């Protein structure tokens, strides 16, 4: 069974973080577009078409968010290295929603994008391994095996400790894929537990040190396949964590809608200009609803998203140039 | 839209924890059967039948675990109050696996069982709300709304703090459903972060206090709809947490296969004999593989599971009687 599973393994030895770096350098954009579609973001013409075909059903909602995603991806894929679909936004529509998630993952990969599944999974032992296999690896069924969701990276919650994280790392090694482990999240109450001082340092630093340790043998050269999530809303903490995890990429949520500013983001990058990738979700995919992009109109929502990506790229490049 | 969503709300005001207590008292079994099927647990005749119909595909695997679950549920449903399907074991088979998860949830509810979705989700704001809506509540699609997965309780990861938990509690209040929030997990390395001393107490106590606080206004009488997960493998910590969270039910994993013993479990119960519900997964669903139940044979795997439930019930009742 294992042999057969190996038969369909990918032959190429890609170190995922190297591919991410190559795409960041090619696009000059350390940017991730968060594909977190709420139905309220989807323009009425897209919703109406989906509901006309499938009714006001879970299938109709899934079709609406898939068509919305597809239009945005078509409009921005040449500008960015990666996307980050947030699975909760799909899971809320049940099975049809999860089918739309899978279609989105597949489509983005077809377009040459790196896909970071924002799944924040985390459990123990064989259960974490099941998640890892489901999202990053392949699962054996009799003499055959399959890649069920097949994202390139996923986000992982570290609360359960090494037992919870190691099965994900094992699958990353087998498949040359990667993780972003939650260290310091962008939300206002993230400090409730993450900032508590243990011994002489806050918990998030302890978790950051663990990320550096967990990722130490997943490094090919400069960077590790195992990264961290650190919110843009806590730049001083970002600065400390950047130094604690010099070889780990930081996925930075919280830019834009959540209040993180480009000037704050410079702390998340290393001197080589790498080491961070900044996510924007609502600010890109619902750009057409903002005053700044109102001129595009609802019908041209994808063009508004494209302009928002260009503006974000300039905003970040400007801040990095002034570093 | 909201009005329409309300139209299909359940009229009955069930406080979920009261229903759980009633079922525990009726069965005299504070037991949850963990429906965490690995393909290696499924007897060969069940797998062969599924593969004959669907091939060695994700659909075939999903059919095998669904038929396996169904046989076990049919054999044990009258003995127990609740089941706990671990979604990772389904998610690893992609969309077909998640369809098997949903079938399992629905079937168990039809059989009168309370379903605890072991999903360990946790995110922030609207993202946590999307998970809550998807698993416990209803999602609006145009003028209609739907219950996508519709479990009764789910497990939640607290690492992101109140921002991450409150959206789940909001949906629990709307739907009279419940949570079990991870406090002290059963795995060997759970102490890596959870046991760290902050100020004067370990982090798990701080999280336990938060659970008591979060659940304080979800209580109807003695117990709250908001419970906690505390592993059977840490009985001394369980004793402390029992006192810190007097009105919160404790879901106790780690009995049996992970090493937790019945004598240790008494600490998780209140003086009223309530307050805890003990999970066993492998020990029940793969009982036929144990020497003690070998006499049933692979063909009678479900009968072996029934006997394992009866034995577990006696084991726990004996320990509680000697408390």
Coordinates of C-alpha atoms in Angstrom, one line a residue:
Chain A
X1 CA 0.0 0.0 0.0
X2 CA 2.8 2.4 0.9
X3 CA 4.6 1.4 -2.2
X4 CA 1.6 2.2 -4.4
X5 CA 1.2 5.4 -2.6
X6 CA 4.8 6.3 -3.4
X7 CA 4.2 5.5 -7.0
X8 CA 2.0 8.5 -7.4
X9 CA 4.2 10.8 -5.3
X10 CA 5.4 13.9 -7.1
X11 CA 8.8 13.3 -8.5
X12 CA 10.0 16.9 -8.4
X13 CA 11.8 18.0 -5.2
X14 CA 10.3 21.5 -4.7
X15 CA 11.1 23.2 -1.5
X16 CA 7.9 25.1 -1.1
X17 CA 9.3 28.2 0.5
X18 CA 11.8 28.5 -2.4
X19 CA 8.9 28.5 -4.8
X20 CA 7.2 31.2 -2.7
X21 CA 10.3 33.3 -2.7
X22 CA 10.7 32.9 -6.5
X23 CA 7.1 34.1 -7.0
X24 CA 7.5 37.0 -4.6
X25 CA 10.6 38.1 -6.5
X26 CA 9.0 37.7 -9.9
X27 CA 6.0 39.8 -8.9
X28 CA 7.8 42.1 -6.6
X29 CA 4.8 41.7 -4.3
X30 CA 5.1 40.1 -0.9
X31 CA 1.3 39.9 -1.0
X32 CA -1.3 37.3 -0.3
X33 CA -4.9 37.9 -1.4
X34 CA -7.3 36.4 1.1
X35 CA -10.1 34.7 -0.7
X36 CA -12.6 35.0 2.2
X37 CA -15.8 35.6 0.4
X38 CA -18.9 36.6 2.4
X39 CA -22.1 36.4 0.4
X40 CA -22.5 40.1 1.2
X41 CA -19.3 40.8 -0.8
X42 CA -20.6 39.1 -3.9
X43 CA -22.1 41.6 -6.3
X44 CA -25.8 41.2 -6.9
X45 CA -25.4 40.3 -10.6
X46 CA -23.2 37.3 -9.6
X47 CA -25.5 36.2 -6.9
X48 CA -28.6 36.5 -9.1
X49 CA -27.1 34.4 -11.8
X50 CA -26.1 31.7 -9.3
X51 CA -29.5 31.7 -7.6
X52 CA -31.2 31.6 -11.0
X53 CA -29.4 28.4 -11.8
X54 CA -29.3 26.7 -8.3
X55 CA -31.9 28.6 -6.3
X56 CA -31.4 30.2 -2.9
X57 CA -29.7 27.1 -1.7
X58 CA -26.3 26.1 -0.3
X59 CA -25.4 25.1 -3.9
X60 CA -26.5 28.6 -5.1
X61 CA -24.4 30.3 -2.4
X62 CA -21.4 28.1 -3.3
X63 CA -21.7 28.8 -7.0
X64 CA -21.9 32.6 -6.2
X65 CA -18.7 32.6 -4.1
X66 CA -16.9 30.4 -6.6
X67 CA -17.8 32.6 -9.6
X68 CA -16.8 35.7 -7.5
X69 CA -13.5 34.1 -6.6
X70 CA -12.8 33.1 -10.2
X71 CA -13.4 36.6 -11.5
X72 CA -11.0 38.0 -8.9
X73 CA -8.3 35.4 -9.5
X74 CA -8.5 36.0 -13.2
X75 CA -8.0 39.7 -12.6
X76 CA -5.1 39.5 -10.2
X77 CA -3.2 36.3 -10.6
X78 CA -0.4 37.8 -12.6
X79 CA 0.3 40.4 -9.9
X80 CA 0.7 38.1 -6.9
X81 CA 2.5 35.1 -5.7
X82 CA -0.2 33.5 -3.5
X83 CA -3.7 33.4 -2.3
X84 CA -5.1 32.4 1.1
X85 CA -8.6 31.0 1.0
X86 CA -10.2 31.0 4.5
X87 CA -12.0 27.6 4.7
X88 CA -14.5 28.8 7.3
X89 CA -16.1 31.0 4.7
X90 CA -16.7 27.9 2.6
X91 CA -17.4 25.5 5.4
X92 CA -20.3 27.7 6.5
X93 CA -22.1 26.6 3.4
X94 CA -21.7 22.9 4.2
X95 CA -20.7 20.4 1.6
X96 CA -21.4 22.6 -1.4
X97 CA -19.3 25.3 0.2
X98 CA -16.4 22.9 0.7
X99 CA -16.7 21.9 -3.0
X100 CA -16.3 25.6 -3.8
X101 CA -13.2 25.7 -1.6
X102 CA -11.7 22.8 -3.5
X103 CA -12.5 24.3 -6.9
X104 CA -10.9 27.5 -5.7
X105 CA -7.7 25.7 -4.5
X106 CA -7.5 23.8 -7.8
X107 CA -8.2 26.9 -10.0
X108 CA -5.6 29.0 -8.2
X109 CA -3.0 26.3 -8.6
X110 CA -3.8 26.1 -12.3
X111 CA -3.2 29.8 -12.5
X112 CA 0.3 29.3 -11.0
X113 CA -0.5 30.7 -7.6
X114 CA 0.7 29.2 -4.3
X115 CA -2.3 28.3 -2.2
X116 CA -2.2 28.9 1.6
X117 CA -5.2 27.1 3.1
X118 CA -6.2 29.1 6.1
X119 CA -7.6 26.2 8.0
X120 CA -6.1 26.7 11.5
X121 CA -6.3 23.0 12.2
X122 CA -4.6 21.4 15.2
X123 CA -5.2 18.2 17.1
X124 CA -3.0 15.4 18.4
X125 CA -1.2 12.4 16.9
X126 CA -3.1 10.5 14.3
X127 CA -5.8 13.2 14.2
X128 CA -3.4 15.9 13.3
X129 CA -1.9 13.5 10.8
X130 CA -5.4 13.0 9.2
X131 CA -5.7 16.8 8.8
X132 CA -2.2 17.0 7.4
X133 CA -2.9 14.2 4.9
X134 CA -6.3 15.7 4.0
X135 CA -4.9 19.2 3.3
X136 CA -1.3 18.8 2.3
X137 CA -0.6 15.2 1.6
X138 CA -2.1 12.0 0.2
X139 CA -4.4 9.5 1.8
X140 CA -4.2 5.8 1.0
X141 CA -7.4 3.9 0.0
X142 CA -6.6 0.3 -0.5
X143 CA -3.8 0.1 -3.1
X144 CA -4.3 3.6 -4.4
X145 CA -3.8 7.1 -2.9
X146 CA -5.2 10.6 -3.4
X147 CA -4.5 14.2 -2.6
X148 CA -7.8 15.3 -1.1
X149 CA -7.5 19.1 -0.8
X150 CA -3.9 19.6 -1.8
X151 CA -3.1 23.1 -0.6
X152 CA 0.6 24.2 -0.7
X153 CA 0.7 25.6 2.8
X154 CA -1.8 25.6 5.7
X155 CA -2.2 27.5 8.9
X156 CA -1.9 25.4 12.2
X157 CA -2.9 26.2 15.8
X158 CA -0.1 25.3 18.3
X159 CA -2.2 25.1 21.6
X160 CA -1.7 21.3 21.8
X161 CA 2.1 21.5 21.6
X162 CA 4.6 19.4 19.6
X163 CA 2.4 16.3 19.5
X164 CA -0.1 18.4 17.6
X165 CA 2.4 20.1 15.2
X166 CA 4.8 17.3 14.4
X167 CA 2.4 15.2 12.4
X168 CA 1.9 18.2 10.1
X169 CA 5.6 18.7 9.8
X170 CA 6.1 15.0 8.9
X171 CA 3.7 15.4 6.0
X172 CA 5.3 18.7 5.0
X173 CA 8.7 16.9 4.7
X174 CA 7.2 14.0 2.7
X175 CA 5.5 16.4 0.3
X176 CA 7.7 19.4 0.4
X177 CA 4.9 21.6 1.6
X178 CA 4.7 24.2 4.4
X179 CA 2.9 25.6 7.4
X180 CA 2.2 28.9 9.0
X181 CA 1.8 28.3 12.7
X182 CA -0.2 30.8 14.8
X183 CA 2.1 32.7 17.0
X184 CA 0.6 36.2 17.6
X185 CA -2.8 36.7 16.0
X186 CA -4.1 40.1 14.8
X187 CA -7.3 40.3 16.8
X188 CA -7.8 42.7 19.8
X189 CA -8.0 40.0 22.4
X190 CA -5.1 37.9 21.1
X191 CA -3.2 39.0 24.2
X192 CA -5.5 37.3 26.6
X193 CA -3.4 34.1 26.5
X194 CA -0.7 34.8 23.9
X195 CA 0.8 37.8 25.8
X196 CA 0.9 36.2 29.2
X197 CA 4.4 36.2 30.6
X198 CA 5.8 32.7 31.3
X199 CA 9.1 32.8 33.1
X200 CA 10.5 36.0 31.7
X201 CA 8.8 36.2 28.3
X202 CA 5.4 36.3 26.8
X203 CA 3.9 33.1 25.5
X204 CA 4.0 34.2 21.9
X205 CA 7.8 34.4 22.1
X206 CA 7.9 30.9 23.5
X207 CA 5.7 29.7 20.6
X208 CA 7.9 31.7 18.2
X209 CA 11.0 29.9 19.5
X210 CA 9.2 26.6 19.1
X211 CA 8.4 27.5 15.5
X212 CA 12.1 28.2 14.8
X213 CA 12.9 24.8 16.4
X214 CA 10.1 22.9 14.6
X215 CA 11.2 24.4 11.3
X216 CA 14.9 24.0 11.7
X217 CA 15.2 20.8 9.7
X218 CA 12.8 21.9 7.0
X219 CA 15.2 24.6 5.7
X220 CA 16.9 24.5 2.3
X221 CA 19.3 27.4 2.5
X222 CA 17.9 30.6 3.9
X223 CA 14.3 29.9 4.8
X224 CA 12.2 27.1 6.3
X225 CA 9.0 25.6 4.9
X226 CA 7.6 26.1 8.4
X227 CA 6.5 29.7 9.0
X228 CA 4.5 31.7 11.5
X229 CA 1.4 33.9 11.7
X230 CA 2.0 37.3 13.3
X231 CA -0.6 40.0 13.0
X232 CA 0.2 43.4 11.4
X233 CA -1.6 45.0 14.3
X234 CA 1.3 44.3 16.8
X235 CA 4.4 45.7 15.0
X236 CA 6.5 45.9 18.2
X237 CA 5.9 42.2 18.8
X238 CA 6.5 41.5 15.1
X239 CA 9.9 43.1 15.4
X240 CA 10.9 40.8 18.3
X241 CA 9.5 37.7 16.6
X242 CA 11.3 38.5 13.3
X243 CA 14.6 38.2 15.2
X244 CA 13.5 35.1 17.2
X245 CA 12.6 33.3 14.0
X246 CA 15.2 34.5 11.4
X247 CA 14.6 31.6 9.0
X248 CA 10.9 31.4 9.2
X249 CA 8.6 33.3 6.9
X250 CA 5.9 35.3 8.6
X251 CA 2.4 35.4 7.2
X252 CA 1.0 38.8 8.3
X253 CA -2.7 39.2 8.5
X254 CA -4.4 42.4 9.7
X255 CA -3.2 44.9 7.0
X256 CA -5.8 47.3 5.8
X257 CA -9.3 46.6 7.1
X258 CA -8.0 45.4 10.6
X259 CA -5.9 48.5 11.0
X260 CA -2.3 47.4 10.1
X261 CA -0.3 50.0 8.2
X262 CA 2.5 49.5 5.7
X263 CA 4.9 51.5 7.8
X264 CA 4.4 48.9 10.6
X265 CA 5.1 46.0 8.2
X266 CA 8.7 46.8 7.6
X267 CA 9.5 45.1 11.0
X268 CA 8.3 41.8 9.6
X269 CA 10.9 41.6 6.8
X270 CA 14.5 40.6 7.0
X271 CA 17.4 42.8 5.7
X272 CA 17.2 40.7 2.5
X273 CA 13.8 42.2 1.8
X274 CA 12.2 38.7 2.3
X275 CA 10.8 36.8 5.2
X276 CA 7.2 38.1 5.2
X277 CA 4.1 37.9 3.1
X278 CA 1.3 40.3 3.9
X279 CA -2.4 39.3 3.6
X280 CA -5.3 41.4 2.6
X281 CA -8.7 39.9 2.3
X282 CA -11.7 42.3 2.4
X283 CA -9.5 45.2 1.2
X284 CA -8.9 43.4 -2.1
X285 CA -11.9 41.2 -2.8
X286 CA -14.5 43.8 -1.7
X287 CA -12.5 46.8 -2.9
X288 CA -15.4 47.8 -5.2
X289 CA -17.4 48.7 -2.0
X290 CA -14.7 51.2 -0.9
X291 CA -15.0 54.9 -1.8
X292 CA -11.5 54.8 -3.3
X293 CA -12.6 52.3 -5.9
X294 CA -16.2 53.3 -6.2
X295 CA -15.6 54.6 -9.8
X296 CA -15.2 51.0 -11.0
X297 CA -18.9 50.2 -10.1
X298 CA -20.2 46.9 -8.9
X299 CA -20.2 45.4 -12.4
X300 CA -16.4 45.8 -12.6
X301 CA -15.6 44.5 -9.1
X302 CA -12.7 42.4 -10.3
X303 CA -11.0 45.5 -11.9
X304 CA -11.4 47.2 -8.6
X305 CA -9.6 44.3 -6.9
X306 CA -6.8 44.5 -9.4
X307 CA -6.3 48.2 -8.7
X308 CA -6.4 47.5 -5.0
X309 CA -3.6 44.9 -5.4
X310 CA -1.5 47.4 -7.4
X311 CA -2.0 50.0 -4.7
X312 CA -1.2 47.6 -1.9
X313 CA 2.0 46.6 -3.7
X314 CA 3.1 50.2 -4.0
X315 CA 2.2 50.9 -0.4
X316 CA 4.3 48.1 0.8
X317 CA 7.2 48.7 -1.6
X318 CA 7.2 52.4 -0.5
X319 CA 7.4 51.4 3.1
X320 CA 10.2 48.8 2.4
X321 CA 12.2 51.3 0.3
X322 CA 12.1 53.8 3.2
X323 CA 13.2 51.1 5.7
Chain B
X1 CA -33.3 38.2 5.4
X2 CA -32.9 38.0 9.1
X3 CA -36.6 37.7 9.5
X4 CA -36.8 34.9 7.0
X5 CA -34.0 33.2 8.8
X6 CA -35.8 33.5 12.0
X7 CA -38.9 31.9 10.4
X8 CA -37.2 28.6 10.3
X9 CA -35.7 28.8 13.7
X10 CA -36.4 25.9 16.0
X11 CA -39.4 26.9 18.2
X12 CA -38.5 24.7 21.1
X13 CA -36.3 26.1 23.8
X14 CA -34.0 23.3 24.6
X15 CA -31.0 24.0 26.8
X16 CA -28.6 21.6 25.2
X17 CA -26.8 20.7 28.4
X18 CA -30.2 19.7 30.0
X19 CA -30.8 17.4 27.2
X20 CA -27.3 15.9 27.7
X21 CA -28.0 15.4 31.4
X22 CA -31.4 13.8 30.8
X23 CA -29.8 11.3 28.4
X24 CA -26.9 10.6 30.8
X25 CA -29.4 9.9 33.6
X26 CA -31.6 7.7 31.3
X27 CA -28.7 5.6 30.2
X28 CA -26.8 5.8 33.4
X29 CA -23.7 6.2 31.2
X30 CA -21.6 9.4 31.2
X31 CA -20.1 8.1 28.1
X32 CA -19.4 9.4 24.6
X33 CA -18.4 7.1 21.8
X34 CA -15.8 8.7 19.6
X35 CA -16.6 8.0 16.0
X36 CA -13.1 8.4 14.7
X37 CA -12.9 5.7 12.0
X38 CA -9.5 5.0 10.5
X39 CA -9.7 2.8 7.4
X40 CA -7.5 0.3 9.3
X41 CA -10.3 -0.1 11.9
X42 CA -12.9 -1.0 9.3
X43 CA -13.3 -4.8 8.9
X44 CA -12.3 -6.2 5.6
X45 CA -15.8 -7.4 4.6
X46 CA -17.1 -3.8 5.0
X47 CA -14.2 -2.3 3.0
X48 CA -14.5 -4.9 0.3
X49 CA -18.2 -4.2 -0.2
X50 CA -17.6 -0.5 -0.4
X51 CA -14.7 -0.8 -2.8
X52 CA -16.7 -3.2 -5.0
X53 CA -19.3 -0.6 -5.3
X54 CA -17.2 2.6 -5.5
X55 CA -13.7 1.3 -6.2
X56 CA -10.6 2.2 -4.2
X57 CA -11.5 5.8 -4.3
X58 CA -12.3 8.6 -1.8
X59 CA -16.0 7.7 -2.4
X60 CA -15.2 4.0 -1.6
X61 CA -13.3 5.0 1.6
X62 CA -16.2 7.3 2.7
X63 CA -18.7 4.6 2.1
X64 CA -16.6 2.1 4.1
X65 CA -16.4 4.4 7.1
X66 CA -20.1 5.4 6.9
X67 CA -21.2 1.7 6.8
X68 CA -18.8 1.0 9.7
X69 CA -20.2 3.9 11.7
X70 CA -23.8 2.9 11.0
X71 CA -23.3 -0.6 12.2
X72 CA -21.7 0.6 15.4
X73 CA -24.3 3.2 16.1
X74 CA -27.1 0.6 15.5
X75 CA -25.4 -1.6 18.1
X76 CA -24.8 1.0 20.8
X77 CA -27.3 3.9 20.5
X78 CA -29.6 2.7 23.2
X79 CA -26.7 2.5 25.7
X80 CA -25.2 5.9 25.4
X81 CA -26.2 9.6 25.5
X82 CA -23.8 11.0 22.9
X83 CA -21.3 10.4 20.1
X84 CA -18.3 12.5 19.1
X85 CA -17.3 12.2 15.5
X86 CA -13.8 13.5 14.9
X87 CA -14.0 15.5 11.7
X88 CA -10.3 15.1 10.8
X89 CA -10.9 11.4 10.2
X90 CA -13.5 12.3 7.5
X91 CA -11.8 15.5 6.2
X92 CA -8.8 13.3 5.3
X93 CA -11.0 11.7 2.6
X94 CA -11.8 15.1 1.1
X95 CA -15.4 16.0 0.0
X96 CA -16.6 12.4 0.0
X97 CA -15.3 12.0 3.6
X98 CA -17.1 15.2 4.7
X99 CA -20.3 13.8 3.2
X100 CA -19.8 10.7 5.3
X101 CA -19.3 13.0 8.3
X102 CA -22.6 14.8 7.6
X103 CA -24.4 11.4 7.1
X104 CA -23.0 10.3 10.4
X105 CA -24.2 13.4 12.2
X106 CA -27.7 13.1 10.7
X107 CA -28.0 9.4 11.4
X108 CA -26.9 9.7 15.0
X109 CA -29.4 12.5 15.6
X110 CA -32.1 10.4 14.1
X111 CA -31.2 7.7 16.6
X112 CA -31.7 10.2 19.4
X113 CA -28.0 10.7 20.2
X114 CA -26.4 14.0 21.0
X115 CA -23.7 14.8 18.5
X116 CA -20.5 16.5 19.7
X117 CA -18.6 17.6 16.5
X118 CA -15.0 17.3 17.5
X119 CA -13.8 20.0 15.1
X120 CA -11.5 22.1 17.3
X121 CA -12.2 25.2 15.2
X122 CA -11.2 28.6 16.3
X123 CA -10.5 31.8 14.5
X124 CA -11.5 35.5 14.9
X125 CA -14.6 37.6 14.5
X126 CA -16.6 36.9 11.4
X127 CA -14.4 33.8 10.7
X128 CA -15.3 32.2 14.0
X129 CA -18.9 33.1 13.3
X130 CA -18.7 31.4 9.9
X131 CA -17.5 28.2 11.6
X132 CA -20.2 28.5 14.3
X133 CA -22.9 29.0 11.7
X134 CA -21.6 26.1 9.7
X135 CA -21.5 23.7 12.5
X136 CA -24.1 24.8 15.0
X137 CA -26.3 27.4 13.5
X138 CA -27.9 28.4 10.2
X139 CA -26.5 30.3 7.3
X140 CA -28.6 32.8 5.3
X141 CA -28.8 32.4 1.5
X142 CA -30.9 35.2 0.0
X143 CA -34.3 34.9 1.7
X144 CA -33.8 31.4 3.0
X145 CA -31.5 29.8 5.5
X146 CA -30.0 26.4 6.2
X147 CA -28.4 24.3 9.0
X148 CA -25.2 23.1 7.1
X149 CA -23.7 20.5 9.5
X150 CA -26.0 20.9 12.5
X151 CA -24.1 19.3 15.3
X152 CA -25.3 19.8 18.9
X153 CA -22.0 20.7 20.5
X154 CA -18.6 21.3 19.0
X155 CA -15.1 21.6 20.4
X156 CA -13.3 24.9 20.1
X157 CA -9.7 26.0 20.4
X158 CA -9.2 29.0 22.7
X159 CA -5.7 30.2 21.6
X160 CA -7.1 33.4 20.0
X161 CA -8.9 34.6 23.1
X162 CA -12.4 35.9 23.6
X163 CA -12.6 37.4 20.1
X164 CA -12.3 33.9 18.8
X165 CA -14.7 32.2 21.3
X166 CA -17.5 34.8 21.6
X167 CA -18.9 34.3 18.1
X168 CA -19.4 30.6 18.9
X169 CA -21.1 31.5 22.1
X170 CA -23.4 34.0 20.3
X171 CA -24.6 31.2 18.0
X172 CA -24.9 28.8 20.9
X173 CA -27.3 31.3 22.6
X174 CA -29.3 31.7 19.4
X175 CA -29.6 28.0 18.8
X176 CA -29.5 26.6 22.4
X177 CA -26.4 24.6 21.5
X178 CA -23.1 24.1 23.3
X179 CA -19.3 24.1 23.2
X180 CA -16.5 22.2 24.8
X181 CA -13.5 24.5 24.8
X182 CA -10.0 23.0 25.0
X183 CA -8.5 23.6 28.4
X184 CA -6.0 20.8 29.1
X185 CA -5.6 18.3 26.4
X186 CA -4.8 14.6 26.9
X187 CA -1.6 14.3 24.8
X188 CA 1.9 14.0 26.3
X189 CA 3.1 17.4 25.1
X190 CA 0.0 19.3 26.1
X191 CA 2.0 20.9 28.9
X192 CA 4.4 22.6 26.5
X193 CA 2.2 25.7 26.5
X194 CA -0.8 24.8 28.6
X195 CA 1.1 24.1 31.8
X196 CA 3.3 27.3 31.6
X197 CA 2.8 29.3 34.8
X198 CA 1.5 32.8 34.2
X199 CA 1.5 35.0 37.2
X200 CA 0.8 32.4 39.9
X201 CA -1.0 29.7 38.0
X202 CA -0.7 27.5 34.9
X203 CA -2.2 28.7 31.7
X204 CA -4.8 25.9 31.7
X205 CA -6.2 27.3 34.9
X206 CA -6.5 30.7 33.3
X207 CA -8.3 29.2 30.3
X208 CA -10.5 27.2 32.7
X209 CA -11.5 30.4 34.5
X210 CA -12.3 32.0 31.2
X211 CA -14.5 29.0 30.3
X212 CA -16.4 29.5 33.6
X213 CA -16.7 33.2 32.7
X214 CA -17.7 32.7 29.0
X215 CA -20.3 30.1 30.1
X216 CA -21.8 32.1 32.9
X217 CA -24.8 33.4 31.1
X218 CA -25.4 30.2 29.2
X219 CA -26.6 28.4 32.3
X220 CA -30.1 27.3 33.0
X221 CA -30.0 26.1 36.6
X222 CA -27.0 23.9 37.4
X223 CA -25.0 23.6 34.3
X224 CA -23.8 25.7 31.4
X225 CA -24.1 25.0 27.7
X226 CA -20.4 25.9 27.5
X227 CA -18.1 23.1 28.7
X228 CA -14.4 22.3 28.7
X229 CA -12.1 19.6 27.4
X230 CA -9.8 18.2 30.1
X231 CA -7.8 15.0 29.3
X232 CA -8.2 11.9 31.5
X233 CA -4.5 11.6 31.5
X234 CA -4.0 14.5 33.9
X235 CA -6.3 13.6 36.9
X236 CA -4.7 16.0 39.4
X237 CA -5.2 18.9 37.0
X238 CA -8.7 17.6 36.4
X239 CA -9.4 17.9 40.1
X240 CA -8.4 21.5 40.2
X241 CA -10.3 22.4 37.0
X242 CA -13.4 20.7 38.3
X243 CA -13.5 23.2 41.2
X244 CA -12.6 26.2 39.0
X245 CA -15.5 25.4 36.6
X246 CA -18.3 24.1 38.8
X247 CA -21.0 24.7 36.3
X248 CA -19.2 23.6 33.2
X249 CA -19.4 20.1 31.9
X250 CA -16.1 18.5 31.2
X251 CA -15.6 16.3 28.1
X252 CA -12.8 13.9 29.1
X253 CA -10.8 12.3 26.3
X254 CA -7.9 9.9 26.9
X255 CA -9.7 7.1 28.7
X256 CA -8.6 3.6 27.7
X257 CA -6.3 3.6 24.7
X258 CA -4.5 6.8 25.8
X259 CA -4.0 5.5 29.3
X260 CA -6.7 7.2 31.5
X261 CA -8.2 4.9 34.1
X262 CA -11.7 4.9 35.6
X263 CA -10.3 5.6 39.1
X264 CA -8.8 8.8 37.8
X265 CA -12.0 9.9 36.3
X266 CA -13.9 10.4 39.6
X267 CA -12.1 13.8 39.9
X268 CA -13.9 15.1 36.9
X269 CA -17.4 14.6 38.4
X270 CA -19.2 16.8 40.8
X271 CA -20.8 15.6 44.0
X272 CA -24.1 15.3 42.1
X273 CA -22.5 12.5 40.0
X274 CA -22.7 14.8 37.0
X275 CA -20.4 17.3 35.3
X276 CA -18.4 15.0 33.2
X277 CA -18.7 12.9 30.1
X278 CA -16.0 10.4 29.2
X279 CA -15.0 9.7 25.6
X280 CA -13.7 6.5 24.2
X281 CA -12.9 6.1 20.5
X282 CA -10.6 3.3 19.5
X283 CA -11.5 1.3 22.6
X284 CA -15.1 1.1 21.5
X285 CA -15.1 1.2 17.7
X286 CA -12.1 -1.0 17.2
X287 CA -13.0 -3.3 20.2
X288 CA -13.0 -6.4 18.0
X289 CA -9.3 -6.0 17.5
X290 CA -8.6 -6.3 21.2
X291 CA -7.9 -9.6 22.8
X292 CA -10.7 -9.1 25.3
X293 CA -13.3 -9.0 22.5
X294 CA -11.5 -11.4 20.1
X295 CA -14.2 -14.0 20.6
X296 CA -16.7 -11.8 18.6
X297 CA -14.6 -12.1 15.5
X298 CA -14.2 -9.5 12.8
X299 CA -17.7 -10.2 11.3
X300 CA -19.4 -9.3 14.6
X301 CA -17.4 -6.1 15.2
X302 CA -20.4 -4.1 16.2
X303 CA -21.4 -6.6 18.9
X304 CA -17.8 -6.3 20.2
X305 CA -18.4 -2.5 20.4
X306 CA -21.6 -3.0 22.3
X307 CA -19.9 -5.2 24.8
X308 CA -17.0 -2.6 25.1
X309 CA -19.6 0.1 25.9
X310 CA -21.3 -2.1 28.6
X311 CA -17.9 -2.8 30.1
X312 CA -16.9 0.9 30.1
X313 CA -20.2 1.8 31.7
X314 CA -19.6 -0.7 34.5
X315 CA -16.0 0.4 34.9
X316 CA -17.0 4.1 35.3
X317 CA -20.0 3.3 37.5
X318 CA -17.8 1.2 39.8
X319 CA -15.3 4.0 40.1
X320 CA -18.0 6.5 40.8
X321 CA -19.7 4.2 43.4
X322 CA -16.4 4.0 45.3
X323 CA -15.9 7.8 45.2

